[in-house]
Short mmCIF file of C-alpha atoms in Angstrom, two decimals:
data_model
loop_
_atom_site.label_atom_id
_atom_site.label_comp_id
_atom_site.label_asym_id
_atom_site.label_seq_id
_atom_site.Cartn_x
_atom_site.Cartn_y
_atom_site.Cartn_z
CA MET A 1 -6.65 50.04 -11.75
CA PHE A 2 -4.47 49.97 -14.88
CA THR A 3 -0.94 50.46 -13.56
CA ASP A 4 2.45 51.44 -14.97
CA TYR A 5 4.81 49.70 -12.55
CA HIS A 6 8.07 51.22 -13.81
CA SER A 7 8.59 54.83 -14.83
CA HIS A 8 11.03 57.71 -14.60
CA ILE A 9 8.46 60.50 -14.62
CA LEU A 10 9.82 62.47 -11.65
CA PRO A 11 11.68 65.58 -12.85
CA GLU A 12 15.39 66.27 -12.38
CA ILE A 13 16.23 63.31 -10.16
CA ASP A 14 17.83 60.78 -12.53
CA ASP A 15 18.23 60.21 -16.27
CA GLY A 16 14.46 60.46 -16.74
CA SER A 17 12.31 63.58 -17.05
CA LYS A 18 14.33 66.78 -17.25
CA SER A 19 11.57 69.16 -16.12
CA ALA A 20 8.12 69.37 -14.54
CA GLU A 21 6.74 70.26 -17.96
CA GLU A 22 8.15 67.09 -19.51
CA SER A 23 6.84 65.02 -16.58
CA LEU A 24 3.31 66.33 -17.11
CA LYS A 25 3.49 65.60 -20.84
CA MET A 26 4.59 62.04 -20.05
CA LEU A 27 1.73 61.64 -17.59
CA GLU A 28 -0.75 63.04 -20.11
CA LEU A 29 0.41 60.49 -22.66
CA LEU A 30 0.14 57.66 -20.12
CA ALA A 31 -3.38 58.80 -19.18
CA GLY A 32 -4.29 58.85 -22.87
CA GLN A 33 -3.07 55.26 -23.12
CA GLY A 34 -5.43 54.20 -20.34
CA ILE A 35 -3.04 54.30 -17.37
CA GLU A 36 -4.67 55.28 -14.08
CA ARG A 37 -1.86 54.60 -11.59
CA VAL A 38 1.83 55.38 -12.18
CA ILE A 39 4.58 54.09 -9.92
CA ALA A 40 7.51 56.51 -10.02
CA THR A 41 10.74 54.53 -9.75
CA PRO A 42 13.80 56.79 -10.00
CA HIS A 43 17.15 55.01 -10.03
CA PHE A 44 18.74 54.28 -6.67
CA TYR A 45 22.47 53.50 -6.73
CA ALA A 46 23.71 52.79 -3.22
CA HIS A 47 27.30 53.70 -4.08
CA ARG A 48 26.18 57.20 -5.16
CA GLU A 49 23.69 58.04 -2.41
CA GLU A 50 24.49 59.47 0.99
CA SER A 51 21.68 57.45 2.56
CA ALA A 52 18.24 56.03 1.85
CA GLU A 53 16.76 58.95 3.79
CA SER A 54 18.53 61.58 1.68
CA PHE A 55 17.33 59.84 -1.48
CA ILE A 56 13.76 59.83 -0.18
CA GLU A 57 14.00 63.54 0.61
CA LYS A 58 15.34 64.22 -2.89
CA ARG A 59 12.52 62.15 -4.36
CA LYS A 60 9.95 64.08 -2.31
CA LYS A 61 11.26 67.41 -3.60
CA SER A 62 11.13 66.11 -7.16
CA TYR A 63 7.54 64.93 -6.72
CA GLU A 64 6.53 68.27 -5.20
CA LYS A 65 7.49 69.96 -8.48
CA ILE A 66 4.51 68.29 -10.15
CA CYS A 67 2.09 67.41 -7.34
CA GLY A 68 0.63 70.93 -7.27
CA GLU A 69 -0.28 70.66 -10.94
CA ASN A 70 -3.40 69.12 -12.44
CA ILE A 71 -2.00 65.60 -12.68
CA PRO A 72 -3.84 63.68 -15.42
CA VAL A 73 -3.59 60.20 -13.81
CA LYS A 74 -5.57 59.15 -10.76
CA GLU A 75 -2.62 58.17 -8.61
CA ILE A 76 1.17 58.45 -8.42
CA CYS A 77 2.98 56.13 -6.01
CA LEU A 78 6.61 56.66 -5.07
CA GLY A 79 9.17 53.89 -5.21
CA ALA A 80 12.67 53.33 -6.58
CA GLU A 81 14.57 51.18 -9.06
CA VAL A 82 17.25 49.76 -6.79
CA LEU A 83 20.43 48.50 -8.43
CA ILE A 84 21.49 45.15 -6.96
CA GLU A 85 25.01 45.77 -5.68
CA ASN A 86 27.19 43.71 -3.36
CA GLY A 87 25.81 44.11 0.14
CA ILE A 88 22.61 45.89 -0.97
CA SER A 89 20.53 43.65 1.31
CA GLU A 90 22.42 45.10 4.30
CA TYR A 91 22.10 48.72 3.19
CA ASN A 92 20.66 50.79 6.03
CA GLY A 93 17.06 51.72 5.22
CA ILE A 94 16.74 49.55 2.10
CA GLU A 95 13.19 48.62 3.15
CA LYS A 96 12.17 52.29 2.88
CA LEU A 97 12.65 52.10 -0.89
CA ALA A 98 9.68 49.78 -1.38
CA VAL A 99 6.73 51.21 -3.29
CA GLU A 100 4.87 53.37 -0.79
CA GLY A 101 2.02 51.55 0.92
CA THR A 102 3.10 48.14 -0.41
CA ASN A 103 5.64 45.37 0.15
CA LEU A 104 6.86 45.58 -3.45
CA ILE A 105 10.45 46.64 -4.13
CA LEU A 106 11.77 47.06 -7.69
CA LEU A 107 15.28 45.60 -8.05
CA GLU A 108 17.50 46.05 -11.10
CA PRO A 109 20.14 43.41 -11.86
CA PRO A 110 23.40 44.92 -13.14
CA TYR A 111 24.17 45.04 -16.86
CA PHE A 112 27.85 44.25 -16.55
CA GLY A 113 27.34 40.58 -15.67
CA CYS A 114 25.46 38.52 -13.15
CA PRO A 115 27.21 38.64 -9.75
CA LYS A 116 27.55 35.29 -8.01
CA ASN A 117 25.59 36.51 -4.99
CA LEU A 118 22.72 38.17 -6.90
CA ALA A 119 20.15 35.54 -5.92
CA GLY A 120 21.35 35.69 -2.32
CA GLU A 121 20.95 39.48 -2.16
CA ILE A 122 17.41 39.24 -3.56
CA TYR A 123 16.51 36.44 -1.16
CA SER A 124 17.88 38.37 1.84
CA ILE A 125 15.88 41.50 0.95
CA ALA A 126 12.73 39.39 0.76
CA TYR A 127 13.38 37.35 3.90
CA ASP A 128 14.90 39.98 6.20
CA TYR A 129 12.38 42.74 5.46
CA GLY A 130 9.25 40.86 4.40
CA LEU A 131 9.33 42.46 0.95
CA LYS A 132 8.26 41.07 -2.41
CA PRO A 133 11.10 41.48 -4.90
CA VAL A 134 10.15 42.74 -8.35
CA ILE A 135 12.88 42.03 -10.89
CA ALA A 136 13.07 44.90 -13.37
CA HIS A 137 12.85 44.17 -17.12
CA ILE A 138 13.90 40.54 -16.78
CA HIS A 139 13.75 40.08 -20.57
CA ARG A 140 16.75 42.36 -21.12
CA TYR A 141 19.11 39.96 -19.40
CA ILE A 142 18.69 37.10 -21.86
CA ARG A 143 21.33 38.90 -23.95
CA LEU A 144 23.64 39.56 -21.01
CA TYR A 145 23.45 36.56 -18.66
CA GLU A 146 24.01 32.84 -19.06
CA LYS A 147 20.92 30.67 -19.38
CA SER A 148 21.64 29.10 -15.98
CA GLU A 149 21.82 32.56 -14.39
CA ILE A 150 18.44 33.52 -15.85
CA GLU A 151 16.98 30.23 -14.61
CA GLU A 152 18.31 30.91 -11.10
CA ILE A 153 16.65 34.34 -11.05
CA LEU A 154 13.39 32.88 -12.35
CA SER A 155 13.47 30.27 -9.56
CA LEU A 156 13.22 33.00 -6.92
CA ASP A 157 9.94 33.85 -5.19
CA ALA A 158 9.62 37.13 -7.03
CA VAL A 159 7.48 39.11 -9.46
CA PHE A 160 8.98 39.82 -12.88
CA GLN A 161 8.50 43.19 -14.52
CA ILE A 162 8.23 43.41 -18.29
CA ASN A 163 8.84 46.55 -20.34
CA ASN A 164 6.16 46.97 -22.98
CA ASN A 165 8.78 47.35 -25.71
CA ALA A 166 9.86 43.74 -25.16
CA PHE A 167 7.03 42.88 -27.57
CA LYS A 168 8.85 44.76 -30.34
CA ASN A 169 11.92 42.49 -30.16
CA PHE A 170 11.58 38.96 -31.57
CA ARG A 171 13.77 37.18 -29.02
CA GLU A 172 12.48 39.12 -26.02
CA ARG A 173 8.86 38.69 -27.13
CA ASN A 174 9.27 34.92 -27.34
CA PHE A 175 10.89 34.89 -23.90
CA VAL A 176 7.99 36.86 -22.39
CA ILE A 177 5.39 34.67 -24.10
CA ALA A 178 7.13 31.61 -22.61
CA LEU A 179 6.97 33.22 -19.14
CA ILE A 180 3.25 33.86 -19.64
CA LYS A 181 2.63 30.26 -20.71
CA ASP A 182 4.59 28.96 -17.71
CA GLY A 183 2.50 31.05 -15.31
CA TYR A 184 5.17 33.37 -13.90
CA PRO A 185 3.81 36.41 -12.01
CA LEU A 186 4.35 39.33 -14.39
CA ILE A 187 3.73 43.06 -14.24
CA PHE A 188 4.09 45.61 -17.01
CA GLY A 189 5.80 48.98 -17.15
CA SER A 190 6.74 51.61 -19.68
CA ASP A 191 10.16 52.37 -18.15
CA CYS A 192 9.57 55.76 -19.78
CA HIS A 193 12.31 58.38 -19.44
CA ASN A 194 11.29 61.19 -21.78
CA MET A 195 8.99 62.20 -24.63
CA THR A 196 11.37 61.24 -27.44
CA SER A 197 13.51 58.11 -27.46
CA ARG A 198 11.92 56.49 -24.39
CA LYS A 199 8.40 57.84 -24.20
CA PRO A 200 5.36 56.13 -22.62
CA ASP A 201 4.41 53.13 -24.75
CA PHE A 202 1.41 51.35 -23.26
CA ASP A 203 -0.17 51.42 -26.70
CA ILE A 204 2.06 48.39 -27.41
CA ILE A 205 0.53 46.24 -24.68
CA LEU A 206 -2.97 47.59 -25.21
CA LYS A 207 -2.87 46.19 -28.74
CA ARG A 208 -2.33 42.79 -27.14
CA LYS A 209 -4.82 43.22 -24.33
CA LYS A 210 -7.40 40.89 -25.88
CA LYS A 211 -4.85 38.17 -26.49
CA PHE A 212 -3.28 38.51 -23.03
CA ARG A 213 -6.32 39.81 -21.14
CA ASP A 214 -5.81 37.50 -18.16
CA ILE A 215 -2.14 38.38 -17.66
CA VAL A 216 -2.81 42.12 -17.96
CA GLU A 217 -5.60 41.87 -15.39
CA LYS A 218 -3.35 39.87 -13.07
CA SER A 219 -0.66 42.54 -13.47
CA ASN A 220 -3.08 45.25 -12.37
CA LYS A 221 -4.15 43.23 -9.32
CA ILE A 222 -0.64 42.62 -7.98
CA PHE A 223 -0.48 46.13 -6.53
CA GLU A 224 -3.58 45.42 -4.43
CA GLU A 225 -2.29 42.00 -3.45
CA TYR A 226 0.84 43.44 -1.87
CA LYS A 227 -0.70 46.49 -0.22
CA LYS A 228 0.21 46.81 3.45
#
């Protein structure tokens, strides 16, 4: 099933969709681009949330605003984009933020520099809870982290999520192509937030589907591989 692994299509929960109407338009566009399954990954910032449970309840209420509508994709799965903060691996209920029905958890490295314990936090989440870390938009960090820091992240037993728009940037595209050639496990996502500046963009990867057919097919299968 063709899957968007990273999206902000839930309304009024983060900096993504601002309304149920906008969410449905985003989903219609994704469906028109061939997407059948969308994983909703609203931002989770531990320092802002009361608890994992309160976030999950907030996410449920957001989803309920659209689940009664005629949703144009076959399936929406609920997850989160979890910012890697100091001590995140010990956050009570962190395992509940995995993509529902799977062992996949989407983790976002911080933009303000690579913390010294980032690899340790990712490893602990994987080891302590039996989860498969998915590192969000790894290509973005080549501009923000040292080469050695990127190499340390790539050495982890993780899946690496690629935003489709990485193929529109020369340096990021070359980085992703190198990951493909080296056989890293990759999954693709729109990271869509709205219908204007950050709208669904799977048309970018679909144009490359013939060239990268194997990697796209592997991306779609990873969801099934890590189902509980």
